[in-house]
Tab-separated table of C-alpha atoms in Angstrom:
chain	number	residue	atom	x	y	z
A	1	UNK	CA	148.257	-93.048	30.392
A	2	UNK	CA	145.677	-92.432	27.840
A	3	UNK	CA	143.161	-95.147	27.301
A	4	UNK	CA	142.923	-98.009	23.826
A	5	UNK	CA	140.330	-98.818	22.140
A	6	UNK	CA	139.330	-101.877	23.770
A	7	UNK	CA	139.254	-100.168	27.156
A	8	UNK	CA	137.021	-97.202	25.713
A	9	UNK	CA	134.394	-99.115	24.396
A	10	UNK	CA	134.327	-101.377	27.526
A	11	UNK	CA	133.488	-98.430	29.588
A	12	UNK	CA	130.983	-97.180	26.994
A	13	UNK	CA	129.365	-100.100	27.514
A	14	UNK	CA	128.907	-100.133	31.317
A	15	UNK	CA	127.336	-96.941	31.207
A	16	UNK	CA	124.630	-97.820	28.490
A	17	UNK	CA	123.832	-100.583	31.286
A	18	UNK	CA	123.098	-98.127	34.083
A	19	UNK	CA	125.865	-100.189	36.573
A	20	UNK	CA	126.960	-96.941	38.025
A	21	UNK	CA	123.927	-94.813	37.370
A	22	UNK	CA	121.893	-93.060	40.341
A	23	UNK	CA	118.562	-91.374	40.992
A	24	UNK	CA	117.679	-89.191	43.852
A	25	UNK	CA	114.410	-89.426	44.926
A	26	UNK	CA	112.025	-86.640	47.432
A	27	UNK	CA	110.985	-87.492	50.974
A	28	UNK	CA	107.595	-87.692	51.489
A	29	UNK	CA	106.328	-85.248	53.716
A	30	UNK	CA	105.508	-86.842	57.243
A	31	UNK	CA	101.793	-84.580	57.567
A	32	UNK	CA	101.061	-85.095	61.092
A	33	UNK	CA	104.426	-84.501	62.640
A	34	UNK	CA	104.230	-81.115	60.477
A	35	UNK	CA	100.693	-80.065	61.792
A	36	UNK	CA	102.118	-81.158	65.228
A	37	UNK	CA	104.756	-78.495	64.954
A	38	UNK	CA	102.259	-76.145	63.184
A	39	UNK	CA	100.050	-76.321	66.348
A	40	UNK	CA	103.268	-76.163	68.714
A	41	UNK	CA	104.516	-73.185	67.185
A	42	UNK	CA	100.493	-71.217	67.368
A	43	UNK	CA	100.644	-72.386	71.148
A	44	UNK	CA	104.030	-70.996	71.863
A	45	UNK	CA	102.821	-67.761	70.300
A	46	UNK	CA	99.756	-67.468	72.450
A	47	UNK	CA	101.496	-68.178	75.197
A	48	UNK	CA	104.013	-65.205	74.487
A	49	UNK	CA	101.614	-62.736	73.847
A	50	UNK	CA	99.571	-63.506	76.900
A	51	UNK	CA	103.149	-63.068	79.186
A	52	UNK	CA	103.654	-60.195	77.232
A	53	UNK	CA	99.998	-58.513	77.651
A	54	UNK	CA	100.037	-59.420	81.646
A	55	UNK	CA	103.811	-58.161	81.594
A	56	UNK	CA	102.908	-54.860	79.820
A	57	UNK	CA	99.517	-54.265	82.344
A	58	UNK	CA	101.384	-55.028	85.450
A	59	UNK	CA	104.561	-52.772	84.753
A	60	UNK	CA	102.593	-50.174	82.578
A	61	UNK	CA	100.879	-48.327	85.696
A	62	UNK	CA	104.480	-48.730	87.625
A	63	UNK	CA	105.930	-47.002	84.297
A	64	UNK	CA	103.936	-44.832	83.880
A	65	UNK	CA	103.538	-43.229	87.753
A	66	UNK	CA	107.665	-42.759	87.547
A	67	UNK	CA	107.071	-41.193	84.260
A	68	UNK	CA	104.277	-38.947	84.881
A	69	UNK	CA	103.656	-39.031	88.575
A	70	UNK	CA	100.257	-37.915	89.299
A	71	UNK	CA	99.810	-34.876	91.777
A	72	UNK	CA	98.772	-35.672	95.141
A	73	UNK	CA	94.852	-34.762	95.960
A	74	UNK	CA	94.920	-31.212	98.109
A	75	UNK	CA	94.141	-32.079	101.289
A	76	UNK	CA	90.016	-31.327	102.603
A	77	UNK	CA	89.128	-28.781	104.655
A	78	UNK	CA	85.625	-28.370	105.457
A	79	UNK	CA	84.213	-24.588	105.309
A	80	UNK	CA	83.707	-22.682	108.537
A	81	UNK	CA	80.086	-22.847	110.288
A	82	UNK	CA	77.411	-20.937	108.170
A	83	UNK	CA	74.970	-19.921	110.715
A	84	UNK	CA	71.549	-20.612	110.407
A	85	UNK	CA	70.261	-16.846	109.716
A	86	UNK	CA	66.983	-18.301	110.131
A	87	UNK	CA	64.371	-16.972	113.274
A	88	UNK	CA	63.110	-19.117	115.512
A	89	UNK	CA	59.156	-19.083	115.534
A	90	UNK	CA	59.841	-17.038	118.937
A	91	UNK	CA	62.162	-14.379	117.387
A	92	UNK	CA	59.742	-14.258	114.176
A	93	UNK	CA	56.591	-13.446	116.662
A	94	UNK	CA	58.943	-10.818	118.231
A	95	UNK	CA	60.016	-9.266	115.261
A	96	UNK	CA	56.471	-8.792	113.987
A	97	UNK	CA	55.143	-7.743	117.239
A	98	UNK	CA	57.623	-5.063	116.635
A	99	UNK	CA	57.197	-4.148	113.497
A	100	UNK	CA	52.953	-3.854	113.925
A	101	UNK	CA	53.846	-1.576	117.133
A	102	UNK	CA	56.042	0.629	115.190
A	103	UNK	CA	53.560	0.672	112.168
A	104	UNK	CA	50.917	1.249	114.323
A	105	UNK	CA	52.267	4.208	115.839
A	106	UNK	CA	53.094	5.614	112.110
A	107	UNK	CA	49.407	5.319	110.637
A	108	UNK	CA	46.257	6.975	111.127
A	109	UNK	CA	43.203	5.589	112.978
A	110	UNK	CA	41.488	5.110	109.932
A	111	UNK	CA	43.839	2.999	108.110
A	112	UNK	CA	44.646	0.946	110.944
A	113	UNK	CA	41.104	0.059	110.664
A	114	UNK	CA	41.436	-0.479	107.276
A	115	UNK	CA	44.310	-3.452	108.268
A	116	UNK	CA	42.872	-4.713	110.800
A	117	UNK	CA	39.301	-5.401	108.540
A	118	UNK	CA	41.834	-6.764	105.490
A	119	UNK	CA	43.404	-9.306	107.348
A	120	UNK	CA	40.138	-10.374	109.383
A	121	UNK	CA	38.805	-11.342	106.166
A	122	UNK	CA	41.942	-12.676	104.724
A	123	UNK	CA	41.906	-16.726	104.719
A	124	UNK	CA	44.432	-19.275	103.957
A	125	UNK	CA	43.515	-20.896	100.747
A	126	UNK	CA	44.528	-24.352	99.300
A	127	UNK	CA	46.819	-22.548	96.575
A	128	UNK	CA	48.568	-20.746	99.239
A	129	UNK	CA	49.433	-24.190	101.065
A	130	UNK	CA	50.534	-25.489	97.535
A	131	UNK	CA	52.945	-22.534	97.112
A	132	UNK	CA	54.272	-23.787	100.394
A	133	UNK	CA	54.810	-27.068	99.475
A	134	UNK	CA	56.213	-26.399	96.506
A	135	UNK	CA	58.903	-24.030	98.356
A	136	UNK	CA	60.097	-26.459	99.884
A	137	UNK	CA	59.686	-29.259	97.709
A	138	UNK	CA	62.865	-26.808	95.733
A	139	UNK	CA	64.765	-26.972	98.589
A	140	UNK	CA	64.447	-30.481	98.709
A	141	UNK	CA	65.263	-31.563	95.148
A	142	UNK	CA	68.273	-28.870	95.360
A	143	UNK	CA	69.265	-30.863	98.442
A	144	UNK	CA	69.277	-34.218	96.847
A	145	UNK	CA	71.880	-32.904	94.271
A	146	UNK	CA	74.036	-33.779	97.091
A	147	UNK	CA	72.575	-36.786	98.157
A	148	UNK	CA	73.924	-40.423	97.102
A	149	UNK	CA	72.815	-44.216	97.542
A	150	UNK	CA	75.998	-45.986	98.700
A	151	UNK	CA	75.768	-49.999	97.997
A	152	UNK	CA	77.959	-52.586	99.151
A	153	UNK	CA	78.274	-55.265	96.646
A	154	UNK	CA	79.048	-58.634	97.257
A	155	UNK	CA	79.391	-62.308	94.860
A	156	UNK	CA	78.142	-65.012	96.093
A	157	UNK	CA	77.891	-68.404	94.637
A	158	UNK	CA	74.994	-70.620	94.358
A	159	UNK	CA	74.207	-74.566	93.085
A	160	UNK	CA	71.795	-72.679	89.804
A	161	UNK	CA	74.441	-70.055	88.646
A	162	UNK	CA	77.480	-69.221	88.210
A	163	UNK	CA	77.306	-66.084	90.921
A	164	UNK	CA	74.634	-63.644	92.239
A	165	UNK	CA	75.073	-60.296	93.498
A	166	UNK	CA	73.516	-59.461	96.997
A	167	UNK	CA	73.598	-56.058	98.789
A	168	UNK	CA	73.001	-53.711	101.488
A	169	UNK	CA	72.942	-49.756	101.127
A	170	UNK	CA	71.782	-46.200	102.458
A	171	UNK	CA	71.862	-42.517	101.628
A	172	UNK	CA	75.170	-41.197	101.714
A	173	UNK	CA	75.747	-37.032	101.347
A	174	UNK	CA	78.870	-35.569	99.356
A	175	UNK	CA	80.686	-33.484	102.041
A	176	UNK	CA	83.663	-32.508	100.690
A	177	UNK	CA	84.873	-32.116	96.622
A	178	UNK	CA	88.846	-31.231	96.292
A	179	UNK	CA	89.006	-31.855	92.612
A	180	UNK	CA	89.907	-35.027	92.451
A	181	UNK	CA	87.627	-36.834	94.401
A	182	UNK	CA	84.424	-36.651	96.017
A	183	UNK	CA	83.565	-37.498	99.506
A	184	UNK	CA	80.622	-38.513	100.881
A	185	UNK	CA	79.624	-39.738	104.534
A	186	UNK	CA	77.597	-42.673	104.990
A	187	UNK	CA	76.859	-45.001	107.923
A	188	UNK	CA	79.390	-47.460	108.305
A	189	UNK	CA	77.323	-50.901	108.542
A	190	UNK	CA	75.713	-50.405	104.898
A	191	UNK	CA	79.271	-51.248	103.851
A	192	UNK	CA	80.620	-53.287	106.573
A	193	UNK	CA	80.901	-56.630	104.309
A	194	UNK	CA	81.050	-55.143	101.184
A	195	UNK	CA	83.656	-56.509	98.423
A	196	UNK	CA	83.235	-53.527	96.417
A	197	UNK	CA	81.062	-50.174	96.840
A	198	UNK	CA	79.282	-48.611	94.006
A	199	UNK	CA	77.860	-44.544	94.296
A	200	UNK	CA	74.937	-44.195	92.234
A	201	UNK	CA	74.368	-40.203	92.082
A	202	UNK	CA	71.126	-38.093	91.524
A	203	UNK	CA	70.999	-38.356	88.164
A	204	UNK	CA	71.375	-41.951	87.927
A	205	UNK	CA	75.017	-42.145	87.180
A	206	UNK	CA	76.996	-44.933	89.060
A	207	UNK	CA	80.611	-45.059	89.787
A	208	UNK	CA	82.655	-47.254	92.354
A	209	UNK	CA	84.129	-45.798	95.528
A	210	UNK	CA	87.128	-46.148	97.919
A	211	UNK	CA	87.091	-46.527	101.593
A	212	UNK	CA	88.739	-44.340	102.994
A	213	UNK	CA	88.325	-44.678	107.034
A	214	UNK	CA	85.508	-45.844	108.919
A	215	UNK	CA	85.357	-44.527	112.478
A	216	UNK	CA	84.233	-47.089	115.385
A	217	UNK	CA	82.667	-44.769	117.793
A	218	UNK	CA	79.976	-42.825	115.708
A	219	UNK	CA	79.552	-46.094	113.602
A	220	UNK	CA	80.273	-43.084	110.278
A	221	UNK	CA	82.525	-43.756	107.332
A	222	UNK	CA	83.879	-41.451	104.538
A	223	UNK	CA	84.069	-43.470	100.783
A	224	UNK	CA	85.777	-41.531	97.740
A	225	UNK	CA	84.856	-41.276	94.132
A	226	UNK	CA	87.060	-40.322	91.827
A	227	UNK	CA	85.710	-37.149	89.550
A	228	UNK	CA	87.106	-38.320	86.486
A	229	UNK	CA	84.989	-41.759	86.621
A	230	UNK	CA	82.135	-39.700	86.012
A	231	UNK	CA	81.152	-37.838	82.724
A	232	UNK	CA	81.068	-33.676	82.513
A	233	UNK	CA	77.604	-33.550	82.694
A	234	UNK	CA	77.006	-35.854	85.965
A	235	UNK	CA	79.653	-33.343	87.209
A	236	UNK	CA	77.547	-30.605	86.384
A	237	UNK	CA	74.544	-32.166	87.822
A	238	UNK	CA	76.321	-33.037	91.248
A	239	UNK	CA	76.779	-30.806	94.445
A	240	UNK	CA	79.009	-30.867	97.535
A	241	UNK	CA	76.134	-30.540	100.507
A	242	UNK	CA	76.335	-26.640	102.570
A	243	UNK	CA	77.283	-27.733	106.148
A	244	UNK	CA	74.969	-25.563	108.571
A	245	UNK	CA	75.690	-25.200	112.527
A	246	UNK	CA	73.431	-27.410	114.919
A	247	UNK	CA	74.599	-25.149	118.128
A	248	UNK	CA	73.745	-22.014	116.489
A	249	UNK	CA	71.131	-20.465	118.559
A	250	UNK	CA	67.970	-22.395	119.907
A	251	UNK	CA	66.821	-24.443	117.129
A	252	UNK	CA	64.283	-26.205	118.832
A	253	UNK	CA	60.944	-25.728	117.309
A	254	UNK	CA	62.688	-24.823	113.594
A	255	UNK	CA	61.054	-26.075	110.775
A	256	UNK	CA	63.773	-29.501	109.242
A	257	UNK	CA	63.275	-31.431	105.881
A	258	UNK	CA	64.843	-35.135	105.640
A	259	UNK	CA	66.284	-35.890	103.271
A	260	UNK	CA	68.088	-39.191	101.116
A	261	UNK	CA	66.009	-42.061	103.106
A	262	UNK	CA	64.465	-40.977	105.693
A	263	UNK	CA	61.582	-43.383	105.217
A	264	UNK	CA	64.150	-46.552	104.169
A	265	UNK	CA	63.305	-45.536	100.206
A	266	UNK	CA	66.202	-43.744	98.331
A	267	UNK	CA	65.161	-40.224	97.730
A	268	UNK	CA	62.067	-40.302	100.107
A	269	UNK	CA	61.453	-36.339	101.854
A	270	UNK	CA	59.784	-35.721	104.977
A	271	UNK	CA	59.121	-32.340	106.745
A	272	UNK	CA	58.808	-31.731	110.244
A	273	UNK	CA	60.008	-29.658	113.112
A	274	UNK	CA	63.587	-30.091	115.470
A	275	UNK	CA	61.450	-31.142	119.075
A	276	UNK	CA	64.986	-31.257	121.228
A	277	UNK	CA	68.733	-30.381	120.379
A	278	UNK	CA	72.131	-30.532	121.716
A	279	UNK	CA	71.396	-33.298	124.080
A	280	UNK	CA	74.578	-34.884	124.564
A	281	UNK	CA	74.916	-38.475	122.968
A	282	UNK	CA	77.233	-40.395	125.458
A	283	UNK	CA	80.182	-41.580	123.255
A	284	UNK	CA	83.530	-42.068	124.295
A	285	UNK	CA	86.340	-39.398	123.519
A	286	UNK	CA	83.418	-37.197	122.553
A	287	UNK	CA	80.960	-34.734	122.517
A	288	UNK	CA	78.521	-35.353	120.181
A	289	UNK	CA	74.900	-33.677	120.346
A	290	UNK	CA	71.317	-35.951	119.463
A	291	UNK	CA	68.644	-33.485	117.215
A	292	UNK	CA	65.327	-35.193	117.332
A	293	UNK	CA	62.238	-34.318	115.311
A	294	UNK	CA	58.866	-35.251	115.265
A	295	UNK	CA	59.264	-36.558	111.464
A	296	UNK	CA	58.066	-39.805	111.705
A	297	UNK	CA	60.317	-42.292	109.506
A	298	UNK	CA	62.084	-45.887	109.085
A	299	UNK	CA	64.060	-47.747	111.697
A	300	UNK	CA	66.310	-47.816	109.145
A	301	UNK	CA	66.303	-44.631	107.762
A	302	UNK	CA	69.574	-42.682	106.719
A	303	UNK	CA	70.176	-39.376	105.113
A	304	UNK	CA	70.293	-35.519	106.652
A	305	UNK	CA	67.968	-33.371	108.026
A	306	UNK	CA	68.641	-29.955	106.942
A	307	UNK	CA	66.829	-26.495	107.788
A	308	UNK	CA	64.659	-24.661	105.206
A	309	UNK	CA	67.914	-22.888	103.269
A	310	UNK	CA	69.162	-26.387	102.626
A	311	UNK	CA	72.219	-26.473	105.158
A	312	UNK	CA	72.428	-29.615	106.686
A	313	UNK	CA	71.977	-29.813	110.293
A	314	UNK	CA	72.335	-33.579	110.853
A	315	UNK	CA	73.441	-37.162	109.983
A	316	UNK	CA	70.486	-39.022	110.386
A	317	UNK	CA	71.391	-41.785	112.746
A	318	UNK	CA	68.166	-44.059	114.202
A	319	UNK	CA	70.372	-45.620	116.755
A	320	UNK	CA	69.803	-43.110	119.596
A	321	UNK	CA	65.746	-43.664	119.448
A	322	UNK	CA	63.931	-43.721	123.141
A	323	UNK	CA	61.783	-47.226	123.135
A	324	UNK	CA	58.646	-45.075	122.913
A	325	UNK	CA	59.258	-42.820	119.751
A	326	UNK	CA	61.615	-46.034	117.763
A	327	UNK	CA	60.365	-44.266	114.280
A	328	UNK	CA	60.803	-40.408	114.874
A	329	UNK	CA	64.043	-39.159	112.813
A	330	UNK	CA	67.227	-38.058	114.801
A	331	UNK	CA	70.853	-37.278	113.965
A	332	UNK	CA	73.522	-36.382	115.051
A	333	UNK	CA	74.780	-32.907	114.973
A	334	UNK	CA	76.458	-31.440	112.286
A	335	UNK	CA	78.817	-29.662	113.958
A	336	UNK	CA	80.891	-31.990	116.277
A	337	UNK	CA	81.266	-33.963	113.372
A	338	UNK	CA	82.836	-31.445	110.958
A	339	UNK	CA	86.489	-32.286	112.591
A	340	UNK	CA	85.922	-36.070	112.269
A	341	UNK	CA	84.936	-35.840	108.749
A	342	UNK	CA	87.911	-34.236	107.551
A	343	UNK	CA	89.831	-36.570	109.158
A	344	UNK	CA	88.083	-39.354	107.658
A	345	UNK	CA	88.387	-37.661	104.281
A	346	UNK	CA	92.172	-36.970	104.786
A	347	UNK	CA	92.635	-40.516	105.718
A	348	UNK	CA	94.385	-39.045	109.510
A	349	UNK	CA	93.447	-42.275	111.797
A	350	UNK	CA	91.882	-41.071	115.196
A	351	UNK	CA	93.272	-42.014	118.770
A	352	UNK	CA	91.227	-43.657	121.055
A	353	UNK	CA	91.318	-43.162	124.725
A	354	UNK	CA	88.109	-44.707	125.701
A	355	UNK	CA	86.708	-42.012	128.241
A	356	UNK	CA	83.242	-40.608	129.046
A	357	UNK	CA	82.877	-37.529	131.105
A	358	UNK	CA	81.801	-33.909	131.534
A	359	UNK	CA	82.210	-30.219	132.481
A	360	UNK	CA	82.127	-29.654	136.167
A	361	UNK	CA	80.326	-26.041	136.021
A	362	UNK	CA	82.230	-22.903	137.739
A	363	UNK	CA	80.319	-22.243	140.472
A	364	UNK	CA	80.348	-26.250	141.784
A	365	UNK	CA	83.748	-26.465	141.358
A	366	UNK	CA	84.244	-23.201	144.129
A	367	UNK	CA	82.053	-24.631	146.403
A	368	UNK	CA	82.561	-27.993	146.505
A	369	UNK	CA	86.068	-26.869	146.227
A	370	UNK	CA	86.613	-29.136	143.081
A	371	UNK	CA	90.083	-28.809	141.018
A	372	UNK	CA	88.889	-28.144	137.351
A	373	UNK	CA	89.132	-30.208	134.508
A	374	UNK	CA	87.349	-33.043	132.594
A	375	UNK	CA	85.215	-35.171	135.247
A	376	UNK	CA	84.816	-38.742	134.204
A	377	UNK	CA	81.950	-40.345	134.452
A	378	UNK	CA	82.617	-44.084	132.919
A	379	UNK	CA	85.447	-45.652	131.188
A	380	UNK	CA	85.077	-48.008	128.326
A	381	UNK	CA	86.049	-52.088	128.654
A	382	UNK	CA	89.452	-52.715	127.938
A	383	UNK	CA	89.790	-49.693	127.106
A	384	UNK	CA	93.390	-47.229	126.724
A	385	UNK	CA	92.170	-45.832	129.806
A	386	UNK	CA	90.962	-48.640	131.780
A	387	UNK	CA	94.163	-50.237	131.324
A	388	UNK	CA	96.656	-47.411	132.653
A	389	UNK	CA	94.030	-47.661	135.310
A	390	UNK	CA	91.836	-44.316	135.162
A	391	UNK	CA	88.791	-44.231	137.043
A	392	UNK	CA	85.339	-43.026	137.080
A	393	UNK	CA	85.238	-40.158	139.433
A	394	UNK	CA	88.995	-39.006	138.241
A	395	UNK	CA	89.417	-35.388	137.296
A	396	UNK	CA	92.124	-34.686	134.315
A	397	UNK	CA	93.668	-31.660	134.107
A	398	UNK	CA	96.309	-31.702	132.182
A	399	UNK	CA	97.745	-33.803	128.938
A	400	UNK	CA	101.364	-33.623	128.368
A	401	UNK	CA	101.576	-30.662	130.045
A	402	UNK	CA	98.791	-28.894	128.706
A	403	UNK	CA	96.190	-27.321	131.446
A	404	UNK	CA	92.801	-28.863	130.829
A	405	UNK	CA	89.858	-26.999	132.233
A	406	UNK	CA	86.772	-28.726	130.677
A	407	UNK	CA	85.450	-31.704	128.722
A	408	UNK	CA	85.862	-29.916	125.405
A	409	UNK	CA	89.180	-28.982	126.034
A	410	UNK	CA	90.217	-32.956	126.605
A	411	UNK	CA	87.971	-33.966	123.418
A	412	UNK	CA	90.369	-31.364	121.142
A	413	UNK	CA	93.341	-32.290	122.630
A	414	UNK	CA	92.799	-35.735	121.588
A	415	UNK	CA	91.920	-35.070	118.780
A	416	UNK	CA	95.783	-34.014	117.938
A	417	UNK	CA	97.165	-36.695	119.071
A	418	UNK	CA	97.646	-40.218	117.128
A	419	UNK	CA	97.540	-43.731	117.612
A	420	UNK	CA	100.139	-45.495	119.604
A	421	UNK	CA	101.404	-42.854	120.899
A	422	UNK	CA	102.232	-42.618	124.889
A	423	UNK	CA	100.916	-39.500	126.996
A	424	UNK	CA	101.248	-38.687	130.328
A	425	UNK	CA	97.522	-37.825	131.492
A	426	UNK	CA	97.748	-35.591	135.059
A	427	UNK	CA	94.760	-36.681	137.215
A	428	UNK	CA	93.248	-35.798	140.344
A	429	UNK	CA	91.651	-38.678	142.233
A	430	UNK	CA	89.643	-38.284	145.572
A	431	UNK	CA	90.965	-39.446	148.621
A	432	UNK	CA	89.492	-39.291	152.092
A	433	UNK	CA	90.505	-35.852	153.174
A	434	UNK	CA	91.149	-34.273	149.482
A	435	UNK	CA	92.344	-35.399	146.285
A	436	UNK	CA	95.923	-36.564	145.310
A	437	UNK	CA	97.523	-35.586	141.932
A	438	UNK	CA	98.301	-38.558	139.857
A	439	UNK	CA	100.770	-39.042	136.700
A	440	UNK	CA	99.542	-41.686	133.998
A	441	UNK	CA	101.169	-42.434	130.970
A	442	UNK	CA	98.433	-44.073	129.115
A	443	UNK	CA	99.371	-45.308	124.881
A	444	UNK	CA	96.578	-44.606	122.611
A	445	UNK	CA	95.060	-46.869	120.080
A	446	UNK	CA	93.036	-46.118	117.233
A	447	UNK	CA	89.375	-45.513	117.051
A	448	UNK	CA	89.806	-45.745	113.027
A	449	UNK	CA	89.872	-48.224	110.555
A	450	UNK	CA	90.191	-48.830	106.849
């Protein structure tokens, strides 16, 4: 119904008067509960990427091994026995005895005169000794290519600052270079407590290594550095040591450099002369041989000795001094060890029996009508042995079946077998009127660690 007049201008006039007019006005902006979601929002964002950084760095190396699996290190195998092609002083006398006689025979009266005046008058001058010197000062530095300073590294805190570092080390030698790592054999207690071991190498280059087993009986370990830690031209710098033969011929009297620390100061040299060999050490499930020389070093020395081509003869070990000579260098020989190094290096854990004993010779075993085999002489405390109740005075000659006719033989058979595992160990024991055959099943334990 359409509107009159009089209601028209009614409503006209209620809307000049504003009655049903309306203004919308803005909220002011509440500033700190906007900077508190501001700073809310940054947290939450932080906090993200850090769960996403630790996320990525803990799954990235799981990732990334399924994905590109890296190939598995070849396994090390240590080079047969070079032998020392070196005469003794004895043989070198011979040989020129020999030679003068022949040559003698060949010349004329007056020209042997002739030799005989130029080498009466011939004397040994100071240049001559400092040719020497310098010949084997070579073989020396070519030696110490090989040679290593292995430190064990541990923090420690303190009341002034935040952390110190304190440590112990000793010369180490590289034994053993697959490709992917290097290996190097150093005495056991200079990294006994360590939290980390660092390598510093002959040119000054340091890395950090890996243990990779430590063996209880020689108190020797083998620690790995990875090749790619190190830059090309370390590499190029660094050698893998030539391992000589200690039982090759008589070496007593052979002229020996030490080498790493002999003197208890990384890459200290000494020269000298081997005064004894192959005199047997007296470890358990072994057959190690002592070399003593009449260098005179460090109660705590460490290092090699090697002979004058640079083939190493010897881990320098000053545990096996006599009271009287405490500071003349000895080591152990180089070639029992070979098979415990590659162990080592191959991370295969060593059983442990816990026997001492010996070879009874040929001719003491017919008369004394004496079955053959290893004779023990001692067994260790607690002990494998002890505890399946071998004895001092026991004879084994056989493992598992397999005839034993010596010491040696028992010390490689061992040597194959593993830890925790059971073997029946035939024995002859003496009884009043001859000696009964015995059958002990004796379970192994390890004489390795890691």
């Amino acid at each position: 119904m359409p509107l009159n007049n009089d209601e028209k201008e009614k409503n006209e006039k209620l809307a000049d008067t504003g009655f049903i007019s309306e203004k919308i006005k803005q909220r002011p902006i509440n500033r700190a509960k906007l900077l508190r979601r501001t700073a809310i929002t940054f947290f939450l964002a932080i906090v993200f990427g850090i769960v996403a950084c630790f996320t990525f760095l803990f799954l990235q190396p799981v990732f990334s091994d399924r994905l590109y699996p890296e190939a598995e290190p070849d396994p090390v195998t240590l080079p047969e026995e070079i032998a020392d092609e070196e005469l003794t002083p004895e043989e070198m006398f011979a040989d020129e005895i020999a030679i003068a006689a022949s040559e003698a025979q060949s010349l004329e009266a007056t020209q042997k005169d002739q030799i005989d005046e130029a080498l009466a008058s011939y004397s040994f001058s100071a240049s001559d000794y400092s040719k020497l010197m310098a010949s084997l000062k070579e073989v020396a530095a070519n030696v110490g290519t090989s040679m290593v300073q292995v430190t064990a590294v541990t923090n420690d805190a303190n009341w002034f600052s935040e952390s110190y570092e304190s440590s112990g080390s000793a010369s180490g030698v590289i034994i053993a270079n697959n490709g992917t790592f290097y290996y190097i054999a150093v005495p056991s207690k200079a990294i006994d407590e360590a939290e980390s071991i660092k390598v510093t190498f002959c040119d000054g280059a340091e890395s950090t290594a890996g243990l990779s087993l430590a063996d209880t009986i020689t108190g020797l370990s083998v620690v790995s550095v990875r090749r790619a830690s190190l830059t090309e031209a370390t590499r190029q710098k660094v050698t893998t040591a030539q391992l000589g033969s200690s039982n090759a011929g008589n070496l007593t009297g052979v002229p020996v450099i030490a080498a790493g620390s002999p003197i208890g100061i990384q890459g200290s040299i000494s020269y000298g002369v081997l005064t004894s060999e192959k005199t047997p050490i007296g470890l358990a499930d072994s057959n190690y041989k002592l070399l003593t020389t009449d260098i005179y070093g460090s109660t705590l020395g460490s290092g090699v000795i090697t002979n004058l081509s640079g083939q190493v003869l010897g881990i320098i070990d000053m545990n096996y001094n006599t009271e009287d000579l405490p500071n003349h260098i000895c080591a152990i020989g180089i070639t029992e060890l070979k098979s415990l190094f590659e162990d080592l290096s191959n991370a295969r854990n060593r059983a442990f029996l816990g026997i001492h004993g010996t070879t009874i010779p040929l001719d003491v075993q017919t008369k004394e009508n004496i079955p053959a085999g290893a004779y023990i002489t001692q067994t260790e405390m607690n002990s494998p042995a002890m505890m399946a109740g071998i004895q001092s005075g026991d004879i084994i000659s056989a493992v598992n079946g397999s005839e034993i006719a010596s010491y040696e033989q028992l010390i490689t058979k061992l040597s194959q077998c593993q830890p925790d595992e059971v073997i029946t160990v035939k024995v002859y024991r003496q009884a009043p009127n001859n000696y009964v055959e015995l059958d002990i099943e004796v379970t192994l334990t390890s004489a390795t660690h890691n």
